[in-house]
Structures are given as C-alpha cells and as structure tokens.
Tab-separated table of C-alpha atoms and ligand atoms in Angstrom:
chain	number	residue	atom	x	y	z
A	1	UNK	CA	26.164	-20.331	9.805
A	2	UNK	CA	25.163	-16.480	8.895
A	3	UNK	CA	28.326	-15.481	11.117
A	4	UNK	CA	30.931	-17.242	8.908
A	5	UNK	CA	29.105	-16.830	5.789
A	6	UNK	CA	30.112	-13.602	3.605
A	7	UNK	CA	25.661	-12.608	3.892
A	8	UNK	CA	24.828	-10.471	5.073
A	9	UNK	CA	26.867	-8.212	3.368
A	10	UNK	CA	26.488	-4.956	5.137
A	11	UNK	CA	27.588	-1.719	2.819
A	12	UNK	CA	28.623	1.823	4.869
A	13	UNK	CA	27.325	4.450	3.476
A	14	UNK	CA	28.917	6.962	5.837
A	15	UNK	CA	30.698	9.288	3.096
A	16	UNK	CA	29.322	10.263	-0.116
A	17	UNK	CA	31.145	8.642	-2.778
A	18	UNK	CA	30.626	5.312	-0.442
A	19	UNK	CA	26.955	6.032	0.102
A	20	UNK	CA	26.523	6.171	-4.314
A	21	UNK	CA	28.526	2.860	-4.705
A	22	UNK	CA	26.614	1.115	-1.374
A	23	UNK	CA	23.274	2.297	-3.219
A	24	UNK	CA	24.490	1.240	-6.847
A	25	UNK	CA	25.038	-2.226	-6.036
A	26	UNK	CA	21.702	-2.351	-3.865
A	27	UNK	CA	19.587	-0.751	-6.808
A	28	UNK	CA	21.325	-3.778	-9.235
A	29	UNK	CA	20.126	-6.756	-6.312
A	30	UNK	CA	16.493	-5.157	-6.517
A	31	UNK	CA	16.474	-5.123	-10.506
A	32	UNK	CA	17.430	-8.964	-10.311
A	33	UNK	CA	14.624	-9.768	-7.773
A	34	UNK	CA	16.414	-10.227	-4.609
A	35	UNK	CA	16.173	-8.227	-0.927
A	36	UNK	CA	17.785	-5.602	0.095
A	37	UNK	CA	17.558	-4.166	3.622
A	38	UNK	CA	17.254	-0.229	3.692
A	39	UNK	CA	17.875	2.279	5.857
A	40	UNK	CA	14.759	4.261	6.846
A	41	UNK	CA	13.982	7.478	9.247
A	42	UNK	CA	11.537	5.323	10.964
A	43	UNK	CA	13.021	1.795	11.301
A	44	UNK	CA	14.674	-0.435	8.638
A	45	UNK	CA	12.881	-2.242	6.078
A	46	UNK	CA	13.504	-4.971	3.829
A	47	UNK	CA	12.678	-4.044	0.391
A	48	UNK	CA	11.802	-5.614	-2.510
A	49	UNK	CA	10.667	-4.646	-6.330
A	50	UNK	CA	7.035	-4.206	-5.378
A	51	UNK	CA	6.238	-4.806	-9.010
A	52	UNK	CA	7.673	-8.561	-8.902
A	53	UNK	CA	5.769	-11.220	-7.049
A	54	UNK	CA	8.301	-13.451	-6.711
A	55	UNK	CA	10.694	-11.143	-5.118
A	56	UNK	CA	7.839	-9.805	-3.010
A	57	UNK	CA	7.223	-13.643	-1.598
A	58	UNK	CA	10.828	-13.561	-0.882
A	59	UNK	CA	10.176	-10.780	1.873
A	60	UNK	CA	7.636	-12.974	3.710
A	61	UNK	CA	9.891	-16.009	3.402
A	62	UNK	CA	12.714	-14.142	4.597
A	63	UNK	CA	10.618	-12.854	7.884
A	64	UNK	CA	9.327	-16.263	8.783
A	65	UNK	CA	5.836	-15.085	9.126
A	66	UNK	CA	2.758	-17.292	8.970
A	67	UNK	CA	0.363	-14.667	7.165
A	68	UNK	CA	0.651	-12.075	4.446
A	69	UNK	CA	0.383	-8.988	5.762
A	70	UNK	CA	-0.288	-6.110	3.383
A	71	UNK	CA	2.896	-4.252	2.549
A	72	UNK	CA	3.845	-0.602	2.724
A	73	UNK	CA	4.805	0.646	-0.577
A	74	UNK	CA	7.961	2.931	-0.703
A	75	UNK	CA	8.245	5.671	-3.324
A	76	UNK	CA	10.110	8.714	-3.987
A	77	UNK	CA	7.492	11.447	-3.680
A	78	UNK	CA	3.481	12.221	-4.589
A	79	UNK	CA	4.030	12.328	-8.520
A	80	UNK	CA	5.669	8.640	-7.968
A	81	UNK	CA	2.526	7.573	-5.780
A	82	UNK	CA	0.136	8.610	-8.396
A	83	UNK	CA	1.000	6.215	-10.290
A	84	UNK	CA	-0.714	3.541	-7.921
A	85	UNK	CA	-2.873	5.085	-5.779
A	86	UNK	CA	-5.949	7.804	-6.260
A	87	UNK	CA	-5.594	10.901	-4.145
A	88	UNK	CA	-8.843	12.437	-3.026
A	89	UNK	CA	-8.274	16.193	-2.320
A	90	UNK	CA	-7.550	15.598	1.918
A	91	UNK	CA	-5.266	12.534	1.255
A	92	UNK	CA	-3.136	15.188	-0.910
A	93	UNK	CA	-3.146	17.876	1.660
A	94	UNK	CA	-1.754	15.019	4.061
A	95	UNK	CA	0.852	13.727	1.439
A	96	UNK	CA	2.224	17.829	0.574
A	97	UNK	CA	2.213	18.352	4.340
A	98	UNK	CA	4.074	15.264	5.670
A	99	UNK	CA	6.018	13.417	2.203
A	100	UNK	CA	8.644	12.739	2.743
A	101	UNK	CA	8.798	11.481	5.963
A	102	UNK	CA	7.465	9.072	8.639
A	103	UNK	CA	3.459	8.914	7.417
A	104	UNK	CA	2.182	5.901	4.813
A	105	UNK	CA	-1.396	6.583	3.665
A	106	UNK	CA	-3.593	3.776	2.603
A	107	UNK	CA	-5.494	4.797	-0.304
A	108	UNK	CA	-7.595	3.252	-3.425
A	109	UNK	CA	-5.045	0.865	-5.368
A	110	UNK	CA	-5.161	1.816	-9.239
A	111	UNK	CA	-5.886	-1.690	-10.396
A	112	UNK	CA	-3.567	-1.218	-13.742
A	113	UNK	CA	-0.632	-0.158	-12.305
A	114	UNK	CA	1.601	-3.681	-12.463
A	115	UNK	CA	2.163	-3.743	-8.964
A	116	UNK	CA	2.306	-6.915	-7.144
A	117	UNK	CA	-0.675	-7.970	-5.712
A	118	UNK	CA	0.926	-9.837	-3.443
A	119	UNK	CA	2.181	-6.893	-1.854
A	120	UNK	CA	-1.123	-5.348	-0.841
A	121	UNK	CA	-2.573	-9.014	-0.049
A	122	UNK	CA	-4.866	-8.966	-3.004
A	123	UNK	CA	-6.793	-5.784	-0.974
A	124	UNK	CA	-8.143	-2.968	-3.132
A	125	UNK	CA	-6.394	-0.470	-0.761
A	126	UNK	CA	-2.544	0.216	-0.889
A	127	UNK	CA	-0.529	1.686	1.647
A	128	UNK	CA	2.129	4.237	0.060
A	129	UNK	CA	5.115	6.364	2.007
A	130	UNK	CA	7.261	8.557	0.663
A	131	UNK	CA	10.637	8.064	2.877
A	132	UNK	CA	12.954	10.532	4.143
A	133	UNK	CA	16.012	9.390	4.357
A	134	UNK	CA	18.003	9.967	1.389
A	135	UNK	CA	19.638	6.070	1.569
A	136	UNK	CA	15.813	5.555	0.734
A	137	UNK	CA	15.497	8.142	-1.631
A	138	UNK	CA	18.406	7.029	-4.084
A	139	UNK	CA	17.598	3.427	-3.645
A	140	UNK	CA	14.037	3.920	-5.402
A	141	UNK	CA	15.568	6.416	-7.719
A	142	UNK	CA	18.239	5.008	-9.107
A	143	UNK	CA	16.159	1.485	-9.109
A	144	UNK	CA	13.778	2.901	-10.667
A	145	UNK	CA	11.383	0.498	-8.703
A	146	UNK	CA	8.444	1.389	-6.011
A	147	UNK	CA	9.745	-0.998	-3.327
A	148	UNK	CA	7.634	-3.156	-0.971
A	149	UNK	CA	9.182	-3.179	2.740
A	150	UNK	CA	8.111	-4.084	5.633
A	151	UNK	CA	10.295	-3.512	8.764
A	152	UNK	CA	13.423	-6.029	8.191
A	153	UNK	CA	13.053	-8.071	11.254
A	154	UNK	CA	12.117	-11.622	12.079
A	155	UNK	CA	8.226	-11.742	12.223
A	156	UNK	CA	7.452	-11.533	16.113
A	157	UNK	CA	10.828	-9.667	16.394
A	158	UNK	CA	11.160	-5.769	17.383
A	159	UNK	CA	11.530	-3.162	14.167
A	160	UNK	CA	15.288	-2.495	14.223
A	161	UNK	CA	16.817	0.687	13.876
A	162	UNK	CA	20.408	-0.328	12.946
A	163	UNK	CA	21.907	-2.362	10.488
A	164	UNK	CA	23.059	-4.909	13.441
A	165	UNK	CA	19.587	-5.272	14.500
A	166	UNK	CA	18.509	-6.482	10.934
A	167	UNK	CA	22.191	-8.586	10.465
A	168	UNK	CA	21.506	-10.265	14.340
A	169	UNK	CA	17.183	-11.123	13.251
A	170	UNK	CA	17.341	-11.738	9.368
A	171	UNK	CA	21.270	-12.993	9.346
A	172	UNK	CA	21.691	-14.315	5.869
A	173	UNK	CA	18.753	-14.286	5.155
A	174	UNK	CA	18.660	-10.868	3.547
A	175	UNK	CA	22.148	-10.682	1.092
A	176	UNK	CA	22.511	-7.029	1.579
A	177	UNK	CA	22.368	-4.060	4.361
A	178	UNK	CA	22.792	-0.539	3.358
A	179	UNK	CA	24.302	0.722	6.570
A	180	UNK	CA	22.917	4.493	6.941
A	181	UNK	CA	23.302	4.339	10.903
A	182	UNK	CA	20.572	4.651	13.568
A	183	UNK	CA	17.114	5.621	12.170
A	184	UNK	CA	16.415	9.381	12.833
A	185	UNK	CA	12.353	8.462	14.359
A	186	UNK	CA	13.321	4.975	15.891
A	187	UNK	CA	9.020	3.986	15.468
A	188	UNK	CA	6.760	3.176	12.418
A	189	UNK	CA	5.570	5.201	10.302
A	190	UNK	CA	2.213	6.294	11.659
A	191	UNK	CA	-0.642	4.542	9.086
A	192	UNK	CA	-3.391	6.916	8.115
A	193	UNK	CA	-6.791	5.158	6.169
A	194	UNK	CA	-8.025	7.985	3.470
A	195	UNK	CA	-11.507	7.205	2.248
A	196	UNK	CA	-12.794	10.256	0.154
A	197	UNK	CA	-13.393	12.943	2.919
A	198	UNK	CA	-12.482	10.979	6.008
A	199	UNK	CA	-9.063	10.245	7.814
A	200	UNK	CA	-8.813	6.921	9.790
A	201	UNK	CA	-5.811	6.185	11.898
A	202	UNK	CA	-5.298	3.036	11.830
A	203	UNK	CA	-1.493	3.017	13.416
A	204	UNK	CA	0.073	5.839	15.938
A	205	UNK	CA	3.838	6.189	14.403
A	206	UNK	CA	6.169	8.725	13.909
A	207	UNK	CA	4.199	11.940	13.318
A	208	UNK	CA	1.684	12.791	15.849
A	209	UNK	CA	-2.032	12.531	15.707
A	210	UNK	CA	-2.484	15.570	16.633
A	211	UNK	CA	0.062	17.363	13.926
A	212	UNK	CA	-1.963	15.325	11.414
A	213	UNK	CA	-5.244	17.098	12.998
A	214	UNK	CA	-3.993	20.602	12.489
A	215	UNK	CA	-3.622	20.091	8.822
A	216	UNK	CA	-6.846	18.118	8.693
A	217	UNK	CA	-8.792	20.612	10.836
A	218	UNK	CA	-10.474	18.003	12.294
A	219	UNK	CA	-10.039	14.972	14.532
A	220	UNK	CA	-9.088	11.988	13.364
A	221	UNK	CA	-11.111	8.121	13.242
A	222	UNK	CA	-10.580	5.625	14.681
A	223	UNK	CA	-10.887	2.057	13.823
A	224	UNK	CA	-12.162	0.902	17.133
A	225	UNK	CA	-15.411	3.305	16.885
A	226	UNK	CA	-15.447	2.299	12.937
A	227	UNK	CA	-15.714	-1.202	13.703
A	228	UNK	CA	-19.271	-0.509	14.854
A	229	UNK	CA	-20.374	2.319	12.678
A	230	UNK	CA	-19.242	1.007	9.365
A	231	UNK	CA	-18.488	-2.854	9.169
A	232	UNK	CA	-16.247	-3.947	6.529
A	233	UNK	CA	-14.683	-0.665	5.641
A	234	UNK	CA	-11.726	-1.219	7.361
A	235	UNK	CA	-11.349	-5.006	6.192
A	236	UNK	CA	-8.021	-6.574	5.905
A	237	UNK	CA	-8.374	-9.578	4.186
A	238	UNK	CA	-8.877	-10.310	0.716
A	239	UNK	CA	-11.991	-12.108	-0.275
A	240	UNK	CA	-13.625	-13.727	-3.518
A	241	UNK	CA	-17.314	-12.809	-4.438
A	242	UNK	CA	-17.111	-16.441	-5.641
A	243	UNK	CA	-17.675	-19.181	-2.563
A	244	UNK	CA	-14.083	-20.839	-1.913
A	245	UNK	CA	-13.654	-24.282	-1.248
A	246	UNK	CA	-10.674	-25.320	0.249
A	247	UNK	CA	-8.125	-28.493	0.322
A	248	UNK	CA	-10.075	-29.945	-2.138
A	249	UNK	CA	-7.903	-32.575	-4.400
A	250	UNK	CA	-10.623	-33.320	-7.235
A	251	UNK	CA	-12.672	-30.436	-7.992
A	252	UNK	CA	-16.094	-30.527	-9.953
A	253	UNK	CA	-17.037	-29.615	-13.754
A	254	UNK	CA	-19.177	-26.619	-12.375
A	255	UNK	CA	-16.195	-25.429	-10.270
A	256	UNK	CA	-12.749	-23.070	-11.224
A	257	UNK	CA	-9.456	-24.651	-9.607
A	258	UNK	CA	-6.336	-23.432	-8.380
A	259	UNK	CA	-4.064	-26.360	-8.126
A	260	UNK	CA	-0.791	-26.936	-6.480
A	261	UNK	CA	1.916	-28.993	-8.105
A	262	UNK	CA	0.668	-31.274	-10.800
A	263	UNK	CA	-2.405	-31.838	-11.905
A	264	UNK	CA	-4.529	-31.152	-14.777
A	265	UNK	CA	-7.833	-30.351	-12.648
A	266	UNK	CA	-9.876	-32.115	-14.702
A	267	UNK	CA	-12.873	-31.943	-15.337
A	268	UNK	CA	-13.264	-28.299	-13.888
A	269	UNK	CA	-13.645	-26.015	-16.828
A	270	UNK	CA	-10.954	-23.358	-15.995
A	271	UNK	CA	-7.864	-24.056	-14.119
A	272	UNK	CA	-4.959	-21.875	-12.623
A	273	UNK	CA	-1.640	-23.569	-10.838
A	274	UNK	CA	0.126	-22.159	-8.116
A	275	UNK	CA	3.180	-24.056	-8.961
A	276	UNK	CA	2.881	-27.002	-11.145
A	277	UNK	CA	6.495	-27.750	-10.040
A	278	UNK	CA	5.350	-27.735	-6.253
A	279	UNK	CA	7.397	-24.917	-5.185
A	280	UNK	CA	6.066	-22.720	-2.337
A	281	UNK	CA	7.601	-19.130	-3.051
A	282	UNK	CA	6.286	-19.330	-6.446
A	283	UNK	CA	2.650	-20.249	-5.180
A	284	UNK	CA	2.900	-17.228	-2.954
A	285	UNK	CA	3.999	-15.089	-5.716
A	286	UNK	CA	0.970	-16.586	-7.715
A	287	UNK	CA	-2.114	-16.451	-4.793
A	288	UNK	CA	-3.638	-13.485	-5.282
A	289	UNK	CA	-3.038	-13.045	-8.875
A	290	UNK	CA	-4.674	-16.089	-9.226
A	291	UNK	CA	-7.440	-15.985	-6.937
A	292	UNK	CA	-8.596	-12.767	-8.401
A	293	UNK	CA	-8.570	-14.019	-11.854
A	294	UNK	CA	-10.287	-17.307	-10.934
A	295	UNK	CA	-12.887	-15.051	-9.431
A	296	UNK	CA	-13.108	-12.878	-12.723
A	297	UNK	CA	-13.668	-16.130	-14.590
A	298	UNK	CA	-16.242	-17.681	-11.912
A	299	UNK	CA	-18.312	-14.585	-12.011
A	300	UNK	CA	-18.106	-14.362	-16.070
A	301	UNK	CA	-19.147	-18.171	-16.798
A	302	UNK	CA	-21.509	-18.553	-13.667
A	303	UNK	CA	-19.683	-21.291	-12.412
A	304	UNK	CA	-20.813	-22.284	-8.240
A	305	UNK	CA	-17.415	-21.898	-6.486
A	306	UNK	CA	-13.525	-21.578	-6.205
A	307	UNK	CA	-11.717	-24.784	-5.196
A	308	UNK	CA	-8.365	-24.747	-3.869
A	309	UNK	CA	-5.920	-27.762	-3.692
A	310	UNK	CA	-4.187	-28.407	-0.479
A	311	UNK	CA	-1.549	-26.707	0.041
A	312	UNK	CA	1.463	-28.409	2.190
A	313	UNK	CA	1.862	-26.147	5.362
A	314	UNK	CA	5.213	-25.894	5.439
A	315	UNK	CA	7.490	-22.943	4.780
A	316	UNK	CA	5.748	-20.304	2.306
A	317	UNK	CA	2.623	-22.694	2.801
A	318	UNK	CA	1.788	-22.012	6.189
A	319	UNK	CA	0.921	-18.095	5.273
A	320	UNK	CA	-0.672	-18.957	1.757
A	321	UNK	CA	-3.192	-21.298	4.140
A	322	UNK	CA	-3.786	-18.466	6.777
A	323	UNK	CA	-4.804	-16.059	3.603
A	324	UNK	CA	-6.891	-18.923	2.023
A	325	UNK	CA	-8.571	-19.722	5.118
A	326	UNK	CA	-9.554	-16.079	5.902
A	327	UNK	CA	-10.379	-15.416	2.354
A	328	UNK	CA	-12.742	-18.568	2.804
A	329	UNK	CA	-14.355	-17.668	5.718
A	330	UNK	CA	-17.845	-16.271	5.839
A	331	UNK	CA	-17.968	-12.298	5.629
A	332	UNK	CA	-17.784	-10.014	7.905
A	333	UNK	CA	-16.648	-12.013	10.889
A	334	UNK	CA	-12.749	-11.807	9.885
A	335	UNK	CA	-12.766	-8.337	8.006
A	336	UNK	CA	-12.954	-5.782	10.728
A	337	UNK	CA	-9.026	-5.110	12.155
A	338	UNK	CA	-8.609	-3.488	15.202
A	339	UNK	CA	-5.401	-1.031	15.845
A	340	UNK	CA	-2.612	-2.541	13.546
A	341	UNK	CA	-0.040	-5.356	14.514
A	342	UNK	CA	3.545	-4.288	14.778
A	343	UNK	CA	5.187	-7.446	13.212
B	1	TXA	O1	7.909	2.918	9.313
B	1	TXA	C1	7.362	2.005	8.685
B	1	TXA	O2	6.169	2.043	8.371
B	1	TXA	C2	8.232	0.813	8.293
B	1	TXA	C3	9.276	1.301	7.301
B	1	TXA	C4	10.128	0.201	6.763
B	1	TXA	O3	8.620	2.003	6.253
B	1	TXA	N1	7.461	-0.254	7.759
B	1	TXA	C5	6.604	-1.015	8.514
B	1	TXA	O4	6.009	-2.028	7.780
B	1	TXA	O5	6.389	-0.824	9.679
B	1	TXA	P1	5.244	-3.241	8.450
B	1	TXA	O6	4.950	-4.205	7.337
B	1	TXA	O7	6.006	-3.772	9.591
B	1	TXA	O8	3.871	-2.618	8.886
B	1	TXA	C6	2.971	-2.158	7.909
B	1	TXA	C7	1.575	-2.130	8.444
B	1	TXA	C8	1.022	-3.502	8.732
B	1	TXA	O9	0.448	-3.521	10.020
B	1	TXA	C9	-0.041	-3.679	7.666
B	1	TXA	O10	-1.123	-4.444	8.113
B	1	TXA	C10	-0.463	-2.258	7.357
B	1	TXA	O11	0.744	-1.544	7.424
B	1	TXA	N2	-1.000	-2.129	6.010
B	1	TXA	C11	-0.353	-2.267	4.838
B	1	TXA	N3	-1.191	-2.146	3.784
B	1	TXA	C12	-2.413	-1.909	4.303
B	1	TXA	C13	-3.706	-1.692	3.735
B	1	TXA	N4	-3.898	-1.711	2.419
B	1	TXA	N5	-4.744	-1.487	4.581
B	1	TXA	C14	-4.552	-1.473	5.930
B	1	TXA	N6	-3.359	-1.680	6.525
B	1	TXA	C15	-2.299	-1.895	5.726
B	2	MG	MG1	6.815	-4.577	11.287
C-alpha cells in the first residue's frame, strides 16, 4: 500500500533554495499537528510539536510501540531550552561545550512551560538536545515549535540514518521526509542525567564519555552503581502519590475517576475522560495530563484512590495500559532503569 500511495512524501533538500522550500512545507505539517521525519547528525527522528498532545500520541502510534517512552525534546540552542528545563551551573558547562550537536541532557522539567506531558511520560525530568544539523535547525526555527522526536523507526526496528531507512520502517505512516542524506554520527545522541552537581550517563551515544569528562573534570555515574546507592533517582516511570486502581468500571463516592468512552462516573466526586468518544490517540494525548490532575484533586479533597476504567488494549491502548500498570505498581520495584533501551 505505502509503495503506490503518494506518503511518504520524501522532500530533497540537497541545494539551498530546495532545502528552504523542503523545510517550509515541513514547518506548516508541524503547525497543523501532524509528523514530520527530520534529518538529524545522529540518526533520524520523527518529530512532532512537543507542545501538542495529540500530535505527540501520533509519534507513538506511528512507531507501533507498546509503552511510552519519554521523548527527547529538540530545540534550537540553550536560550530555547531554558524555557523548559532548569540549568544548574555543570549542566550549562555541558550544554556551551557540546550544543549543538549529538548530546541530550535530562534535566528538571519547568512545570509551566506548556509542553506536552505526554512527551516526557508525565516524569518531572525532560530530556532536551540542541541538534546540529541545520535541516534540524530551520525546522524548529521557522516552526517556531520545540519538537518531540524520537528516532523515526518502527519500535524494535534499528535508528535509521537515511531517509530510505525511515520510508522502508514507517512507510506511510509518517506523511513527510526531509531528505538531508546520511546522518553525519550514524548513533544516538549520548543521554547525560544532570542532578544539581552530579552527571549520570545514562546512554553512550555520539560524543564520548570521556570528552564529556574533560569538561566535567571528573568521571562520570553510572546508573548501574546508582541503582544501589540512590534508589528512585533514576526512575522512569511516572507515578501518582494517590493509590491507583485499575480496570475498574464503577468507581466509588470516595474515589477520583478517569473514564474511557462514556460514562458519567457517578457517584465519584471528580471525574476526568480520556475520550468520551472512545478514541485511543486522544486518550493517549489525555493520560498524563489527566492523571496528574486527578492526583492534584485526590490529594486536595482527601479522597482514598485513583480509579481507572479499562482501557481496550488495542492500538494506542496497549501502551496507555503498560504506563497505567507501571504507574500502579507498588514503588520502587519498577522505578530504577538500567542503561537505556535503543527503541
Ligand atoms: O540521537 C538521538 O538521541 C535521536 C535523535 C532523533 O535525536 N533520538 C533518539 O530518541 O534516540 P529515542 O526516543 O529513540 O531515545 C530517547 C531515549 C529513550 O531511551 C528514553 O527513555 C530516554 O531517551 N529519555 C527521554 N526522556 C528521559 C527522561 N526524562 N529521563 C530518562 N531518560 C529519558
Ligand atoms: Mg530509538
């Protein structure tokens, strides 16, 4: 089907003037909430406006995967970043020394900012990179947007690094390819945890540990040793303070509800709906959004849990479950993650 279909449409941007019309008409898709696929020196990514939930739902429906992952963040250069993330003083000696280029930094979200939460999985952590490669660079420009993008391959497929590796795994599933040739670094970005004074590498990528020490002056963590010395810092999953119950289709007075499709949840005393018209991408665009304000409310009016409707695991539903199910599980047997999965 994707080979006879015009998607994906796949833009060169080999000379200048066709490189400012390619990136014109992919800055227009991402102001009208659908997926581009970008050209990146590390691999390519499939970006979205990281500040709309429903286009960032379209990312994981496009890669097929069965969890929300947190998303790297894409934006044009530390003054953009500010904007969504706190710097201490050593996460902006890393960004000055290695922006733009293959490093994303996971540091403290701003919580006001009007990003997605979706895209950083409801965690109070966001990871941010500043790109090199100037197809990059004009696409967040001239969008105006921060864009979420994880690499733009089929989940359980390898990163590509040209715009037939995303056509042949995402076919038309993605309705545009900026074509900027092979990616310069050909790995991921290498991920880098900053927590005040300390430097956690959480993935090896495309600058060097050890380039990363010589502006740090000292080694860096790593999440393996963490696991033991500080449990829960490094957690990956989003969880309520507020117990969550799950698949539950008639919740109590003394409970808040997120619902699925319709239903009043009567007779709980504050109710949220993923979709009341039943629709998977927007309950995905709604989950975290909704499960922290739930939580706000649970904690403010003392009520005894969370319940959550059943969800139909199908499509979208299959990764909203996997997050519900972790977020529902007791702490600190689910939160530590180990080096980080390349999907
Ligand atoms: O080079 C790259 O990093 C490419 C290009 C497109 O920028 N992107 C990429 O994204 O590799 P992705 O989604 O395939 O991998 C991002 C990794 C995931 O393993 C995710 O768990 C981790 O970053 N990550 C994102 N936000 C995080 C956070 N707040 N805390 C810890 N890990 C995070
Ligand atoms: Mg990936």
């Amino acid at each position: 089907m994707a080979k006879n279909s015009l998607r994906p449409e796949i833009l060169d941007a080999a000379t200048p003037a066709a490189a400012a019309l390619a990136v014109e008409r992919a800055a227009a898709l991402i102001n009208s909430g659908e997926l581009v696929a970008m050209p990146t020196e590390t691999v390519y990514g499939l970006a979205a406006d990281a500040t709309d939930d429903r286009a960032v739902a379209r990312i994981y429906e496009a890669k097929g995967r069965p969890s929300f992952n947190p998303l790297i963040v894409h934006v044009a250069d530390l003054k953009m970043a500010r904007r969504y993330v706190d710097f201490s003083p050593l996460a902006e000696k890393i960004a000055a020394e290695f922006w733009p280029g293959p490093l994303t930094l996971v540091l403290p979200r701003k919580g006001d900012a009007g990003l997605s939460l979706l895209a950083s999985a409801g965690l109070e952590t966001l990871a941010v990179r500043a790109p090199a490669s100037p197809l990059a660079q004009a696409l967040i420009r001239i969008s105006g947007k921060p864009l979420a993008a994880p690499s733009a391959n089929r989940s359980g497929s390898i990163s590509p690094t040209r715009a037939d590796h995303v056509r042949d795994s995402l076919g038309d599933r993605v309705g545009l390819i900026l074509d900027g040739g092979p990616s310069a670094v050909g790995v991921e970005s290498t991920i880098v945890k900053v927590d005040g004074d300390r430097a956690i590498l959480l993935r090896p990528g495309g600058v060097a540990r050890e380039a990363i020490e010589r502006v740090t002056g000292r080694r860096l963590e790593t999440p393996e040793r963490l696991g033991v010395e500080a449990p829960g810092m490094l957690e990956s999953h989003y969880a309520p303070k507020a117990r969550l119950k799950l698949n539950v289709a008639k919740p109590g007075a003394d409970e808040a509800y997120i619902a699925f499709g319709k239903h009043d949840g009567a007779p709980a005393r504050v109710v949220y709906n993923l979709s009341d018209r039943g629709d998977l991408v927007e309950a995905a665009a709604n989950l975290f959004a909704h499960l922290h304000a739930a939580d706000r409310m649970a904690s403010a009016l003392g009520l005894y849990a969370i319940a959550v409707a059943p969800v139909p695991n199908e499509g979208l539903g299959e990764a909203i479950n996997d997050r519900l199910k972790r977020a529902a599980a007791p702490r600190g047997n689910d939160g530590k993650t180990g080096r980080q999965d390349s999907a």
